Amino acid sequence: MDLIYSMRRKPLKCEPPNFDGTTDPEAVRPICTISTLNIIAFTSFTDLSDADGDTWGGHVYVCDLNTPWNSHKVTSTTHPVSTLEWDGEGENLLVGTTTGDVSVYGPKDYLLNDWTCLYTTNLPGEKVIKAIFFHNGRRILALDKKIEVPIHERFQILRSTPTLKGFGGVGCEGACVVTATGLLGALTPASAPGPAQVGTEPLRPARDLITAAAFAHKNGNIVIAASSVCASRRVIRAALVSVSRPLALAPVSLHVTPLPTLYLPDEAVHMPVSISWNCSDDMDSLLIAGNTLSMWKLTERAYPLHKLLYKGPVQGSTTPGGGAKASADCFSTLSWQPTGAWPMESGELGTCIASCKLQLNSPLAVLATPRAVHLLGDSHHYLCSRPVVTGTEVCAPSSTPPKKTKYGPGALPSGAACARVWSVDVSWSSSVAVALDTHSQLHLYKIHADLPSQHAVVQLNGLVEYSMVSGHDCLDALLTLKPNVLEALYERITENFLRQPQAFQQHYYHSWLRLRMLLCSMIPTAAASTSNLTSLLMCSATVAACAGALRCDDKDTGAPGSALANSTLQALQALLDDSSGEHDKNLIALEAKAEAIGETALPPLHPLQALRRPLQRALHTALTTLAALQASASHHGYDLWSDVSAVTLLRKLVVVCRASARSIGCAVDSGAALQSALARLGVSQHAIKPDLIEEWLTLCAQIPGRVWESLPRCGVIAPHGRPPPFYFEYDVEPEALRHVPEAPSYAVSESSASFDMDAVRYMYFGGGEKGCGKWRQCSRCGARVLPASNCARHPLQRAYDARFVAKCRCGGKWMLLSKV
């Protein structure tokens, strides 16, 4: 369990008294959580840039796991934020305050730094303690099978019962919250814009003061455990909550089924307690952290009684068919059984505990204490413990001091109290843990220990394949890798995917491409492979857009050449839709008459003119592929010219370009020579003669178009060559982590793409010497695109752009940047 990076902020000139040292269980402190898309959300009592203490209140920030210094504010509240929760997809964020305000926020126009309130409600006089979103009923089960077993058998997609059923049994959107007085509330968005619909139900008839709570999903219901003080004893009350909606437009109703109560020792009355569920298919365990750490299991237990109490013709003691009931069936009940205990070291107090989400070769949980984080295993002892240095204080003699105790331009003032860790959360793959101290400073730790290369590849291969099937982001798992493991992992993922059935490969092809792009972007010597894979992804998107544009009308309008145009469009569409390679004869025939088709068959105002820029990118990609043959001996990695399917894809796009050159207004010079070169390249993959290479290089010299898709970027996963740990400061980009890949000579020309071009639309930003005023930028690969425009565009162009509106082509989130 090693530190990956730690964030620092400017010290506050005035701090509230006893803010860090108090043990009051009702005190509100900063909290953090991490989504399945590896976006960290955390709270702060002041703005991160405020050093004077003029902005006390509640502030919610989000940041990408790759660029934590770029923290973006979601909202600011007058009162402190007491709960923070992501939904299952990692898109929406729930924010609850100490005054009962509950709001759900979502990214506006899919931007990480621009958020909008989706629905909100208020529970007057209540303090929101904990919340959870409704389950959508989709679940992916990781089966314990060998790595040679096909992926679709190792990961099974289940359709479980959603928390709230809608029309047709589809899961509905909403969330459940619990307040400090024991009030359960379920809020769902209204059909019309306005406040959310709320249904409430008390956890028990006698309301208690609740200081901590934990939620979990179980078989379509929600299980809750709440910590409260009753009769001078601290108890954990558990319940099973089912959510239903009697009418279509009515608020939801809650049905609470009490579960057995767990009584804690007397010394835990005045101490803050943190609890967390560790749910699985066969058991439910509850982790309780306070002045002691224990784990309890909720099991069904049969109590033995005397035979006179359960035999005989007594009413209720016989089965419907006659005969006495078995004792185990008659007198079984649920009870709490202690299954584990961990002693607290040096009398520390457990401030927060987070269970691991994915039980796939993962530890049990991560525990946070004021000065350290601890990793728990199933063997009833700490797997490891690491001190957390949050300022300029000196560590204990038993701990290892940090390499650097001064962060940013300045350190804490002399005599200032150092912050204490109070919140911790684990990523979906249980690969990293993020801790937050009372000064809202983030600390990221990797959980898994360093394994030999072979074992690390096997373990990470399972996590990466699970993320490909589930749609979760795998950056947290890749952050724990060493540079010497990346290439072996890339080769293993490629080999395993190519062994899968054809239907599986077709369904997850683009996810596989994005995964390979991410791995290659982390390898210092694989910049060319990253560019080639990105170009292949964009060419695949161009083929899909052209296939939609070439759908012709079956009716003959009687216009001159309409029948010929329709037949030509049908042939081109059949060529693009085919992915099996069985239509080679059709491809060769269309290559032979592509130029004649472009002069006679297609009308001047064909819809392909809306896709002229993606088609121009495809042509430049084909030229770059031919030019890369001169560097094939020195380059190791993925090359487009060595991939038969990629060469066939480029041949199809060149045919479409030549056939529609008059329509799209970008006729290609030496188009026949380019088609011939690609055709000969597809035939002679394994034995390319030197005279052919010279001929193709001469052709590339005549046409200067080139494509280079590996862009400058700054991030933790960039191949900067610097080992962790890293120490960052909010709103300060570390220049040491900036990576600018150098384009090879074959990818550079007078008209090659530059950083000032739109990475999706393949056009220049404009704006003169100062450049564009506003643009969107990816937090992972550094791609820049124009902001979404409201002007009228062709439907085909809007459909093509919509592929990259929600997220970048690499899978990262967009950020809106501005110079004005």
PDB file of N, CA and C in Angstrom, residues 592-678:
ATOM      1  N   ALA A 592     -12.274  -0.521 -59.378  1.00  0.00           N
ATOM      2  CA  ALA A 592     -11.974  -0.356 -60.795  1.00  0.00           C
ATOM      3  C   ALA A 592     -12.782   0.759 -61.439  1.00  0.00           C
ATOM      4  N   LYS A 593     -14.006   0.959 -60.979  1.00  0.00           N
ATOM      5  CA  LYS A 593     -14.866   1.965 -61.598  1.00  0.00           C
ATOM      6  C   LYS A 593     -15.248   3.087 -60.638  1.00  0.00           C
ATOM      7  N   ALA A 594     -14.424   3.338 -59.614  1.00  0.00           N
ATOM      8  CA  ALA A 594     -14.774   4.361 -58.620  1.00  0.00           C
ATOM      9  C   ALA A 594     -14.777   5.744 -59.236  1.00  0.00           C
ATOM     10  N   GLU A 595     -13.779   6.030 -60.085  1.00  0.00           N
ATOM     11  CA  GLU A 595     -13.705   7.363 -60.668  1.00  0.00           C
ATOM     12  C   GLU A 595     -14.851   7.602 -61.637  1.00  0.00           C
ATOM     13  N   ALA A 596     -15.224   6.579 -62.401  1.00  0.00           N
ATOM     14  CA  ALA A 596     -16.357   6.724 -63.316  1.00  0.00           C
ATOM     15  C   ALA A 596     -17.655   6.920 -62.560  1.00  0.00           C
ATOM     16  N   ILE A 597     -17.793   6.262 -61.419  1.00  0.00           N
ATOM     17  CA  ILE A 597     -18.998   6.439 -60.607  1.00  0.00           C
ATOM     18  C   ILE A 597     -19.101   7.877 -60.119  1.00  0.00           C
ATOM     19  N   GLY A 598     -17.984   8.430 -59.690  1.00  0.00           N
ATOM     20  CA  GLY A 598     -18.011   9.792 -59.177  1.00  0.00           C
ATOM     21  C   GLY A 598     -18.350  10.817 -60.228  1.00  0.00           C
ATOM     22  N   GLU A 599     -18.121  10.521 -61.521  1.00  0.00           N
ATOM     23  CA  GLU A 599     -18.401  11.484 -62.573  1.00  0.00           C
ATOM     24  C   GLU A 599     -19.810  11.386 -63.113  1.00  0.00           C
ATOM     25  N   THR A 600     -20.460  10.217 -62.978  1.00  0.00           N
ATOM     26  CA  THR A 600     -21.742  10.024 -63.650  1.00  0.00           C
ATOM     27  C   THR A 600     -22.887   9.720 -62.709  1.00  0.00           C
ATOM     28  N   ALA A 601     -22.644   8.917 -61.661  1.00  0.00           N
ATOM     29  CA  ALA A 601     -23.771   8.351 -60.927  1.00  0.00           C
ATOM     30  C   ALA A 601     -24.282   9.246 -59.813  1.00  0.00           C
ATOM     31  N   LEU A 602     -23.414   9.733 -58.944  1.00  0.00           N
ATOM     32  CA  LEU A 602     -23.872  10.414 -57.733  1.00  0.00           C
ATOM     33  C   LEU A 602     -24.249  11.857 -58.029  1.00  0.00           C
ATOM     34  N   PRO A 603     -25.318  12.355 -57.461  1.00  0.00           N
ATOM     35  CA  PRO A 603     -25.738  13.745 -57.687  1.00  0.00           C
ATOM     36  C   PRO A 603     -24.775  14.714 -57.035  1.00  0.00           C
ATOM     37  N   PRO A 604     -24.765  15.971 -57.492  1.00  0.00           N
ATOM     38  CA  PRO A 604     -23.819  16.952 -56.947  1.00  0.00           C
ATOM     39  C   PRO A 604     -24.054  17.267 -55.484  1.00  0.00           C
ATOM     40  N   LEU A 605     -25.300  17.201 -55.015  1.00  0.00           N
ATOM     41  CA  LEU A 605     -25.612  17.564 -53.631  1.00  0.00           C
ATOM     42  C   LEU A 605     -25.880  16.319 -52.802  1.00  0.00           C
ATOM     43  N   HIS A 606     -25.006  15.352 -52.890  1.00  0.00           N
ATOM     44  CA  HIS A 606     -25.181  14.114 -52.134  1.00  0.00           C
ATOM     45  C   HIS A 606     -24.893  14.356 -50.654  1.00  0.00           C
ATOM     46  N   PRO A 607     -25.557  13.623 -49.707  1.00  0.00           N
ATOM     47  CA  PRO A 607     -25.320  13.848 -48.272  1.00  0.00           C
ATOM     48  C   PRO A 607     -23.888  13.618 -47.818  1.00  0.00           C
ATOM     49  N   LEU A 608     -23.071  12.934 -48.602  1.00  0.00           N
ATOM     50  CA  LEU A 608     -21.692  12.712 -48.186  1.00  0.00           C
ATOM     51  C   LEU A 608     -20.888  14.000 -48.067  1.00  0.00           C
ATOM     52  N   GLN A 609     -21.389  15.079 -48.648  1.00  0.00           N
ATOM     53  CA  GLN A 609     -20.655  16.335 -48.529  1.00  0.00           C
ATOM     54  C   GLN A 609     -20.599  16.821 -47.083  1.00  0.00           C
ATOM     55  N   ALA A 610     -21.541  16.362 -46.234  1.00  0.00           N
ATOM     56  CA  ALA A 610     -21.478  16.728 -44.814  1.00  0.00           C
ATOM     57  C   ALA A 610     -20.354  15.996 -44.094  1.00  0.00           C
ATOM     58  N   LEU A 611     -19.827  14.929 -44.704  1.00  0.00           N
ATOM     59  CA  LEU A 611     -18.764  14.140 -44.084  1.00  0.00           C
ATOM     60  C   LEU A 611     -17.440  14.318 -44.815  1.00  0.00           C
ATOM     61  N   ARG A 612     -17.254  15.429 -45.460  1.00  0.00           N
ATOM     62  CA  ARG A 612     -16.042  15.600 -46.249  1.00  0.00           C
ATOM     63  C   ARG A 612     -14.795  15.685 -45.370  1.00  0.00           C
ATOM     64  N   ARG A 613     -14.911  16.266 -44.187  1.00  0.00           N
ATOM     65  CA  ARG A 613     -13.732  16.369 -43.332  1.00  0.00           C
ATOM     66  C   ARG A 613     -13.329  15.013 -42.748  1.00  0.00           C
ATOM     67  N   PRO A 614     -14.256  14.175 -42.233  1.00  0.00           N
ATOM     68  CA  PRO A 614     -13.830  12.823 -41.823  1.00  0.00           C
ATOM     69  C   PRO A 614     -13.267  11.996 -42.969  1.00  0.00           C
ATOM     70  N   LEU A 615     -13.821  12.163 -44.176  1.00  0.00           N
ATOM     71  CA  LEU A 615     -13.269  11.430 -45.312  1.00  0.00           C
ATOM     72  C   LEU A 615     -11.875  11.934 -45.663  1.00  0.00           C
ATOM     73  N   GLN A 616     -11.654  13.230 -45.534  1.00  0.00           N
ATOM     74  CA  GLN A 616     -10.317  13.756 -45.778  1.00  0.00           C
ATOM     75  C   GLN A 616      -9.322  13.211 -44.764  1.00  0.00           C
ATOM     76  N   ARG A 617      -9.749  13.046 -43.504  1.00  0.00           N
ATOM     77  CA  ARG A 617      -8.883  12.438 -42.492  1.00  0.00           C
ATOM     78  C   ARG A 617      -8.546  10.999 -42.880  1.00  0.00           C
ATOM     79  N   ALA A 618      -9.530  10.260 -43.398  1.00  0.00           N
ATOM     80  CA  ALA A 618      -9.278   8.878 -43.803  1.00  0.00           C
ATOM     81  C   ALA A 618      -8.245   8.799 -44.922  1.00  0.00           C
ATOM     82  N   LEU A 619      -8.325   9.730 -45.871  1.00  0.00           N
ATOM     83  CA  LEU A 619      -7.332   9.740 -46.945  1.00  0.00           C
ATOM     84  C   LEU A 619      -5.936  10.043 -46.402  1.00  0.00           C
ATOM     85  N   HIS A 620      -5.833  10.999 -45.511  1.00  0.00           N
ATOM     86  CA  HIS A 620      -4.539  11.313 -44.918  1.00  0.00           C
ATOM     87  C   HIS A 620      -4.027  10.158 -44.065  1.00  0.00           C
ATOM     88  N   THR A 621      -4.931   9.427 -43.432  1.00  0.00           N
ATOM     89  CA  THR A 621      -4.517   8.249 -42.675  1.00  0.00           C
ATOM     90  C   THR A 621      -3.933   7.185 -43.600  1.00  0.00           C
ATOM     91  N   ALA A 622      -4.555   6.984 -44.759  1.00  0.00           N
ATOM     92  CA  ALA A 622      -4.022   6.014 -45.720  1.00  0.00           C
ATOM     93  C   ALA A 622      -2.634   6.418 -46.203  1.00  0.00           C
ATOM     94  N   LEU A 623      -2.439   7.706 -46.464  1.00  0.00           N
ATOM     95  CA  LEU A 623      -1.121   8.168 -46.895  1.00  0.00           C
ATOM     96  C   LEU A 623      -0.088   8.014 -45.784  1.00  0.00           C
ATOM     97  N   THR A 624      -0.471   8.300 -44.545  1.00  0.00           N
ATOM     98  CA  THR A 624       0.452   8.118 -43.427  1.00  0.00           C
ATOM     99  C   THR A 624       0.807   6.658 -43.231  1.00  0.00           C
ATOM    100  N   THR A 625      -0.152   5.763 -43.503  1.00  0.00           N
ATOM    101  CA  THR A 625       0.113   4.331 -43.388  1.00  0.00           C
ATOM    102  C   THR A 625       1.165   3.884 -44.390  1.00  0.00           C
ATOM    103  N   LEU A 626       1.064   4.371 -45.608  1.00  0.00           N
ATOM    104  CA  LEU A 626       2.075   4.023 -46.607  1.00  0.00           C
ATOM    105  C   LEU A 626       3.438   4.634 -46.273  1.00  0.00           C
ATOM    106  N   ALA A 627       3.408   5.862 -45.762  1.00  0.00           N
ATOM    107  CA  ALA A 627       4.678   6.508 -45.421  1.00  0.00           C
ATOM    108  C   ALA A 627       5.355   5.866 -44.222  1.00  0.00           C
ATOM    109  N   ALA A 628       4.606   5.187 -43.374  1.00  0.00           N
ATOM    110  CA  ALA A 628       5.180   4.560 -42.181  1.00  0.00           C
ATOM    111  C   ALA A 628       5.980   3.313 -42.507  1.00  0.00           C
ATOM    112  N   LEU A 629       5.913   2.836 -43.755  1.00  0.00           N
ATOM    113  CA  LEU A 629       6.666   1.636 -44.108  1.00  0.00           C
ATOM    114  C   LEU A 629       8.169   1.852 -44.040  1.00  0.00           C
ATOM    115  N   GLN A 630       8.615   3.085 -44.187  1.00  0.00           N
ATOM    116  CA  GLN A 630      10.044   3.352 -44.131  1.00  0.00           C
ATOM    117  C   GLN A 630      10.599   3.222 -42.724  1.00  0.00           C
ATOM    118  N   ALA A 631       9.737   3.331 -41.704  1.00  0.00           N
ATOM    119  CA  ALA A 631      10.175   3.204 -40.313  1.00  0.00           C
ATOM    120  C   ALA A 631       9.729   1.904 -39.684  1.00  0.00           C
ATOM    121  N   SER A 632       9.309   0.932 -40.498  1.00  0.00           N
ATOM    122  CA  SER A 632       8.782  -0.318 -39.943  1.00  0.00           C
ATOM    123  C   SER A 632       9.851  -1.126 -39.237  1.00  0.00           C
ATOM    124  N   ALA A 633      11.125  -0.969 -39.640  1.00  0.00           N
ATOM    125  CA  ALA A 633      12.181  -1.771 -39.026  1.00  0.00           C
ATOM    126  C   ALA A 633      12.510  -1.302 -37.615  1.00  0.00           C
ATOM    127  N   SER A 634      12.378   0.000 -37.371  1.00  0.00           N
ATOM    128  CA  SER A 634      12.753   0.544 -36.062  1.00  0.00           C
ATOM    129  C   SER A 634      11.584   0.695 -35.103  1.00  0.00           C
ATOM    130  N   HIS A 635      10.358   0.520 -35.582  1.00  0.00           N
ATOM    131  CA  HIS A 635       9.186   0.730 -34.733  1.00  0.00           C
ATOM    132  C   HIS A 635       8.639  -0.617 -34.275  1.00  0.00           C
ATOM    133  N   HIS A 636       8.329  -0.702 -32.994  1.00  0.00           N
ATOM    134  CA  HIS A 636       7.744  -1.910 -32.422  1.00  0.00           C
ATOM    135  C   HIS A 636       6.410  -1.525 -31.791  1.00  0.00           C
ATOM    136  N   GLY A 637       5.351  -2.190 -32.176  1.00  0.00           N
ATOM    137  CA  GLY A 637       4.021  -1.884 -31.677  1.00  0.00           C
ATOM    138  C   GLY A 637       2.992  -2.129 -32.752  1.00  0.00           C
ATOM    139  N   TYR A 638       1.903  -1.392 -32.670  1.00  0.00           N
ATOM    140  CA  TYR A 638       0.817  -1.578 -33.630  1.00  0.00           C
ATOM    141  C   TYR A 638       1.018  -0.652 -34.823  1.00  0.00           C
ATOM    142  N   ASP A 639       0.905  -1.227 -36.030  1.00  0.00           N
ATOM    143  CA  ASP A 639       0.983  -0.480 -37.269  1.00  0.00           C
ATOM    144  C   ASP A 639      -0.245  -0.779 -38.105  1.00  0.00           C
ATOM    145  N   LEU A 640      -0.782   0.251 -38.727  1.00  0.00           N
ATOM    146  CA  LEU A 640      -1.951   0.058 -39.578  1.00  0.00           C
ATOM    147  C   LEU A 640      -1.626  -0.802 -40.794  1.00  0.00           C
ATOM    148  N   TRP A 641      -0.416  -0.656 -41.362  1.00  0.00           N
ATOM    149  CA  TRP A 641      -0.096  -1.395 -42.579  1.00  0.00           C
ATOM    150  C   TRP A 641       0.025  -2.896 -42.324  1.00  0.00           C
ATOM    151  N   SER A 642       0.270  -3.307 -41.073  1.00  0.00           N
ATOM    152  CA  SER A 642       0.391  -4.732 -40.761  1.00  0.00           C
ATOM    153  C   SER A 642      -0.923  -5.377 -40.364  1.00  0.00           C
ATOM    154  N   ASP A 643      -1.990  -4.592 -40.258  1.00  0.00           N
ATOM    155  CA  ASP A 643      -3.313  -5.095 -39.885  1.00  0.00           C
ATOM    156  C   ASP A 643      -4.152  -5.231 -41.148  1.00  0.00           C
ATOM    157  N   VAL A 644      -4.523  -6.460 -41.504  1.00  0.00           N
ATOM    158  CA  VAL A 644      -5.276  -6.705 -42.737  1.00  0.00           C
ATOM    159  C   VAL A 644      -6.637  -6.038 -42.688  1.00  0.00           C
ATOM    160  N   SER A 645      -7.321  -6.118 -41.542  1.00  0.00           N
ATOM    161  CA  SER A 645      -8.645  -5.507 -41.432  1.00  0.00           C
ATOM    162  C   SER A 645      -8.565  -3.988 -41.529  1.00  0.00           C
ATOM    163  N   ALA A 646      -7.509  -3.377 -40.977  1.00  0.00           N
ATOM    164  CA  ALA A 646      -7.359  -1.926 -41.069  1.00  0.00           C
ATOM    165  C   ALA A 646      -7.081  -1.490 -42.507  1.00  0.00           C
ATOM    166  N   VAL A 647      -6.256  -2.256 -43.236  1.00  0.00           N
ATOM    167  CA  VAL A 647      -5.993  -1.923 -44.635  1.00  0.00           C
ATOM    168  C   VAL A 647      -7.256  -2.060 -45.476  1.00  0.00           C
ATOM    169  N   THR A 648      -8.054  -3.084 -45.200  1.00  0.00           N
ATOM    170  CA  THR A 648      -9.323  -3.239 -45.919  1.00  0.00           C
ATOM    171  C   THR A 648     -10.269  -2.086 -45.621  1.00  0.00           C
ATOM    172  N   LEU A 649     -10.272  -1.626 -44.381  1.00  0.00           N
ATOM    173  CA  LEU A 649     -11.109  -0.489 -44.006  1.00  0.00           C
ATOM    174  C   LEU A 649     -10.687   0.768 -44.755  1.00  0.00           C
ATOM    175  N   LEU A 650      -9.391   0.994 -44.872  1.00  0.00           N
ATOM    176  CA  LEU A 650      -8.909   2.159 -45.609  1.00  0.00           C
ATOM    177  C   LEU A 650      -9.237   2.048 -47.101  1.00  0.00           C
ATOM    178  N   ARG A 651      -9.160   0.847 -47.653  1.00  0.00           N
ATOM    179  CA  ARG A 651      -9.511   0.664 -49.063  1.00  0.00           C
ATOM    180  C   ARG A 651     -10.973   1.019 -49.316  1.00  0.00           C
ATOM    181  N   LYS A 652     -11.839   0.641 -48.394  1.00  0.00           N
ATOM    182  CA  LYS A 652     -13.256   0.976 -48.548  1.00  0.00           C
ATOM    183  C   LYS A 652     -13.469   2.487 -48.511  1.00  0.00           C
ATOM    184  N   LEU A 653     -12.789   3.152 -47.595  1.00  0.00           N
ATOM    185  CA  LEU A 653     -12.970   4.596 -47.493  1.00  0.00           C
ATOM    186  C   LEU A 653     -12.414   5.322 -48.713  1.00  0.00           C
ATOM    187  N   VAL A 654     -11.322   4.838 -49.256  1.00  0.00           N
ATOM    188  CA  VAL A 654     -10.783   5.459 -50.467  1.00  0.00           C
ATOM    189  C   VAL A 654     -11.738   5.271 -51.638  1.00  0.00           C
ATOM    190  N   VAL A 655     -12.384   4.123 -51.728  1.00  0.00           N
ATOM    191  CA  VAL A 655     -13.387   3.900 -52.773  1.00  0.00           C
ATOM    192  C   VAL A 655     -14.531   4.892 -52.626  1.00  0.00           C
ATOM    193  N   VAL A 656     -15.009   5.094 -51.393  1.00  0.00           N
ATOM    194  CA  VAL A 656     -16.110   6.031 -51.172  1.00  0.00           C
ATOM    195  C   VAL A 656     -15.673   7.449 -51.527  1.00  0.00           C
ATOM    196  N   CYS A 657     -14.444   7.809 -51.179  1.00  0.00           N
ATOM    197  CA  CYS A 657     -13.955   9.160 -51.487  1.00  0.00           C
ATOM    198  C   CYS A 657     -13.880   9.383 -52.997  1.00  0.00           C
ATOM    199  N   ARG A 658     -13.372   8.429 -53.718  1.00  0.00           N
ATOM    200  CA  ARG A 658     -13.257   8.601 -55.164  1.00  0.00           C
ATOM    201  C   ARG A 658     -14.621   8.576 -55.842  1.00  0.00           C
ATOM    202  N   ALA A 659     -15.512   7.722 -55.329  1.00  0.00           N
ATOM    203  CA  ALA A 659     -16.839   7.638 -55.931  1.00  0.00           C
ATOM    204  C   ALA A 659     -17.659   8.882 -55.677  1.00  0.00           C
ATOM    205  N   SER A 660     -17.385   9.582 -54.617  1.00  0.00           N
ATOM    206  CA  SER A 660     -18.167  10.772 -54.263  1.00  0.00           C
ATOM    207  C   SER A 660     -17.313  12.024 -54.282  1.00  0.00           C
ATOM    208  N   ALA A 661     -16.213  12.013 -55.039  1.00  0.00           N
ATOM    209  CA  ALA A 661     -15.305  13.163 -55.036  1.00  0.00           C
ATOM    210  C   ALA A 661     -16.000  14.413 -55.549  1.00  0.00           C
ATOM    211  N   ARG A 662     -16.841  14.274 -56.598  1.00  0.00           N
ATOM    212  CA  ARG A 662     -17.546  15.428 -57.127  1.00  0.00           C
ATOM    213  C   ARG A 662     -18.591  15.940 -56.137  1.00  0.00           C
ATOM    214  N   SER A 663     -19.139  15.016 -55.309  1.00  0.00           N
ATOM    215  CA  SER A 663     -20.194  15.413 -54.377  1.00  0.00           C
ATOM    216  C   SER A 663     -19.636  16.106 -53.140  1.00  0.00           C
ATOM    217  N   ILE A 664     -18.524  15.604 -52.628  1.00  0.00           N
ATOM    218  CA  ILE A 664     -18.000  16.175 -51.389  1.00  0.00           C
ATOM    219  C   ILE A 664     -17.051  17.321 -51.658  1.00  0.00           C
ATOM    220  N   GLY A 665     -16.685  17.527 -52.916  1.00  0.00           N
ATOM    221  CA  GLY A 665     -15.875  18.695 -53.235  1.00  0.00           C
ATOM    222  C   GLY A 665     -14.441  18.606 -52.789  1.00  0.00           C
ATOM    223  N   CYS A 666     -13.878  17.389 -52.677  1.00  0.00           N
ATOM    224  CA  CYS A 666     -12.464  17.257 -52.302  1.00  0.00           C
ATOM    225  C   CYS A 666     -11.857  16.120 -53.107  1.00  0.00           C
ATOM    226  N   ALA A 667     -11.720  16.330 -54.383  1.00  0.00           N
ATOM    227  CA  ALA A 667     -11.151  15.310 -55.250  1.00  0.00           C
ATOM    228  C   ALA A 667      -9.719  15.004 -54.829  1.00  0.00           C
ATOM    229  N   VAL A 668      -9.353  13.748 -54.945  1.00  0.00           N
ATOM    230  CA  VAL A 668      -8.060  13.281 -54.475  1.00  0.00           C
ATOM    231  C   VAL A 668      -7.109  13.170 -55.652  1.00  0.00           C
ATOM    232  N   ASP A 669      -5.963  13.778 -55.488  1.00  0.00           N
ATOM    233  CA  ASP A 669      -4.943  13.636 -56.509  1.00  0.00           C
ATOM    234  C   ASP A 669      -4.352  12.228 -56.444  1.00  0.00           C
ATOM    235  N   SER A 670      -4.112  11.670 -57.626  1.00  0.00           N
ATOM    236  CA  SER A 670      -3.519  10.331 -57.725  1.00  0.00           C
ATOM    237  C   SER A 670      -4.344   9.315 -56.960  1.00  0.00           C
ATOM    238  N   GLY A 671      -5.676   9.393 -57.057  1.00  0.00           N
ATOM    239  CA  GLY A 671      -6.542   8.469 -56.330  1.00  0.00           C
ATOM    240  C   GLY A 671      -6.380   7.044 -56.801  1.00  0.00           C
ATOM    241  N   ALA A 672      -6.247   6.842 -58.101  1.00  0.00           N
ATOM    242  CA  ALA A 672      -6.071   5.485 -58.615  1.00  0.00           C
ATOM    243  C   ALA A 672      -4.775   4.873 -58.098  1.00  0.00           C
ATOM    244  N   ALA A 673      -3.707   5.674 -58.037  1.00  0.00           N
ATOM    245  CA  ALA A 673      -2.438   5.154 -57.523  1.00  0.00           C
ATOM    246  C   ALA A 673      -2.548   4.792 -56.050  1.00  0.00           C
ATOM    247  N   LEU A 674      -3.302   5.571 -55.265  1.00  0.00           N
ATOM    248  CA  LEU A 674      -3.482   5.267 -53.851  1.00  0.00           C
ATOM    249  C   LEU A 674      -4.288   3.984 -53.671  1.00  0.00           C
ATOM    250  N   GLN A 675      -5.326   3.810 -54.499  1.00  0.00           N
ATOM    251  CA  GLN A 675      -6.097   2.568 -54.427  1.00  0.00           C
ATOM    252  C   GLN A 675      -5.233   1.368 -54.780  1.00  0.00           C
ATOM    253  N   SER A 676      -4.438   1.501 -55.815  1.00  0.00           N
ATOM    254  CA  SER A 676      -3.567   0.400 -56.219  1.00  0.00           C
ATOM    255  C   SER A 676      -2.540   0.077 -55.143  1.00  0.00           C
ATOM    256  N   ALA A 677      -1.990   1.104 -54.509  1.00  0.00           N
ATOM    257  CA  ALA A 677      -0.995   0.874 -53.459  1.00  0.00           C
ATOM    258  C   ALA A 677      -1.612   0.142 -52.271  1.00  0.00           C
ATOM    259  N   LEU A 678      -2.825   0.540 -51.856  1.00  0.00           N
ATOM    260  CA  LEU A 678      -3.480  -0.140 -50.733  1.00  0.00           C
ATOM    261  C   LEU A 678      -3.861  -1.568 -51.093  1.00  0.00           C
TER     262      LEU A 678
END
